[in-house]
Coordinates of C-alpha atoms in Angstrom, one line a residue:
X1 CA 0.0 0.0 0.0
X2 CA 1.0 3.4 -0.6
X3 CA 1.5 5.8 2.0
X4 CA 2.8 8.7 0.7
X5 CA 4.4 10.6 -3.1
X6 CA 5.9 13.5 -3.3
X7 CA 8.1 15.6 -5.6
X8 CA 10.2 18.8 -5.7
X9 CA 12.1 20.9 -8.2
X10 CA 14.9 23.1 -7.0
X11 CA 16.2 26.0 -9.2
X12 CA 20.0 25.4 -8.5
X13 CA 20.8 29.2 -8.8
X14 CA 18.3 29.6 -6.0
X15 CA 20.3 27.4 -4.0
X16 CA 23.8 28.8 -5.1
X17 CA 22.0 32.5 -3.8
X18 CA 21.1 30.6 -0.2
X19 CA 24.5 28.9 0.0
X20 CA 26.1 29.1 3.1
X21 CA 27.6 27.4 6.0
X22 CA 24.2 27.7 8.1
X23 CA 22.4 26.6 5.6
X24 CA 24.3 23.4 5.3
X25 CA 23.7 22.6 8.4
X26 CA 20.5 23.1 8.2
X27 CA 20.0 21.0 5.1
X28 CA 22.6 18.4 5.6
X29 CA 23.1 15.6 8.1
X30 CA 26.7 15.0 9.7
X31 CA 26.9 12.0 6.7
X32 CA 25.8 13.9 4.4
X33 CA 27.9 17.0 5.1
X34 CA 31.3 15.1 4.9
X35 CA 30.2 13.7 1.5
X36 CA 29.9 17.4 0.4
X37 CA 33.0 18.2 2.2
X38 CA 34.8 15.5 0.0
X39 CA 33.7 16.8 -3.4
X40 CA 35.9 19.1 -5.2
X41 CA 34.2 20.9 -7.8
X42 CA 31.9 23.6 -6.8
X43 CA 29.1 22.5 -9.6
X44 CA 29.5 19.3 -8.4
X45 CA 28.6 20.7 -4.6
X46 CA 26.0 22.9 -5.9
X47 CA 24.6 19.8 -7.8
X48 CA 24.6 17.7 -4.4
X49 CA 23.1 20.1 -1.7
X50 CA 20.4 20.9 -4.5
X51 CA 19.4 17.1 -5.0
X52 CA 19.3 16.7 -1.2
X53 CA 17.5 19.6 -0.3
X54 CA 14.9 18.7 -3.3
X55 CA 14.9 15.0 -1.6
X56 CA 14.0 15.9 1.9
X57 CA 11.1 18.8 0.4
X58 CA 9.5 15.6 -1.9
X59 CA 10.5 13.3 1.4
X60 CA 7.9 16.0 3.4
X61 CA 5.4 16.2 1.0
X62 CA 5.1 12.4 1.1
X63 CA 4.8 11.9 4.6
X64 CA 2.8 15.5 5.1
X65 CA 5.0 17.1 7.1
X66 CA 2.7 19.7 8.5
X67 CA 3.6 18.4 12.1
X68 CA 6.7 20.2 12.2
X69 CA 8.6 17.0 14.0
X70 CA 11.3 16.4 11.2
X71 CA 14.1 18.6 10.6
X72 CA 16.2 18.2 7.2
X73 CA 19.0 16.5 9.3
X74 CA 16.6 13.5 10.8
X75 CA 17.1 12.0 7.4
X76 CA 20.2 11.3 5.3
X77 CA 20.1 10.4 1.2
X78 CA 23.0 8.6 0.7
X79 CA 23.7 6.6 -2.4
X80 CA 24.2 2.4 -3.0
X81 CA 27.7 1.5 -4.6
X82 CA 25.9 1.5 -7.7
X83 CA 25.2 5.2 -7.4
X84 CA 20.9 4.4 -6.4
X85 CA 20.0 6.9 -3.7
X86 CA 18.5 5.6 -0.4
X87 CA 17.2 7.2 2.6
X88 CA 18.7 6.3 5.7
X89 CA 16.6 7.7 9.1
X90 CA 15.0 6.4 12.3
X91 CA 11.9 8.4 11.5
X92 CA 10.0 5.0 10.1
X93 CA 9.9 1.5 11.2
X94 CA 11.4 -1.6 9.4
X95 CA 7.4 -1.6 7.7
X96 CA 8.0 1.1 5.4
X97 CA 9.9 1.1 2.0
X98 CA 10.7 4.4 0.6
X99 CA 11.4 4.8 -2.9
X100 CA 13.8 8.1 -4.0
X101 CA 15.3 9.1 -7.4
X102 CA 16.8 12.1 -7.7
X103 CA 18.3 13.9 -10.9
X104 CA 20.0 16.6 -11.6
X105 CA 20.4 19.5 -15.1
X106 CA 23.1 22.5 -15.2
X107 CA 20.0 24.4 -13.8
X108 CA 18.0 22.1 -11.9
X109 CA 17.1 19.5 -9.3
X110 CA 14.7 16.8 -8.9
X111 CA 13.3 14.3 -6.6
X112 CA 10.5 11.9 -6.4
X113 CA 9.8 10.2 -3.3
X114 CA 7.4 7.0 -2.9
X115 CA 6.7 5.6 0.6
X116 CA 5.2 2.1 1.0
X117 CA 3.8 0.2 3.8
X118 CA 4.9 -3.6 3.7

């Protein structure tokens, strides 16, 4: 059963405007955050934070976060050795499957988020 979809769409040059070390900590979890440390290329970084900010918005939309008892940082997209995103949190039980993809354009981010009850 389906619990939850969302999606968002993040203008990267909106992001590159908003870039700064507070907002990377709000956005990032301490896994995700030395990932972005790690990566060299400032497109590439810009390209990162945007995906994973338009991950967690589509993450909220799916489970309606109107509740306001997540923060960006309870959840951390990380990425298989294959490159396939996953969501790693404590938010939801071992019942729930969430579905993420996440792409990426020189001017924009996207993510689609599925959650689904076992």
């Amino acid at each position: 059963m389906i619990l939850g979809i969302g999606i968002d769409l993040v203008d990267l040059n909106r992001i590159k405007e908003l870039l700064s070390d507070r907002f990377i900590d709000r956005i990032l979890s301490p896994e995700e955050k030395k990932l972005y440390e790690n990566i060299a290329a400032e497109n590439t970084k810009l390209s990162f934070i945007g995906g994973r900010f338009a991950a967690k918005e589509a993450l909220f939309k799916a489970i309606s976060k109107g509740h306001g008892k997540t923060n960006y940082t309870d959840f951390s997209i990380l990425n298989e050795e294959n490159g396939t995103p996953f969501v790693k949190t404590e938010y939801f039980s071992n019942q729930e499957i969430i579905h993420i993809t996440i792409t990426h354009t020189d001017m924009h981010a996207i993510a689609y988020v599925m959650i689904e009850k076992l």
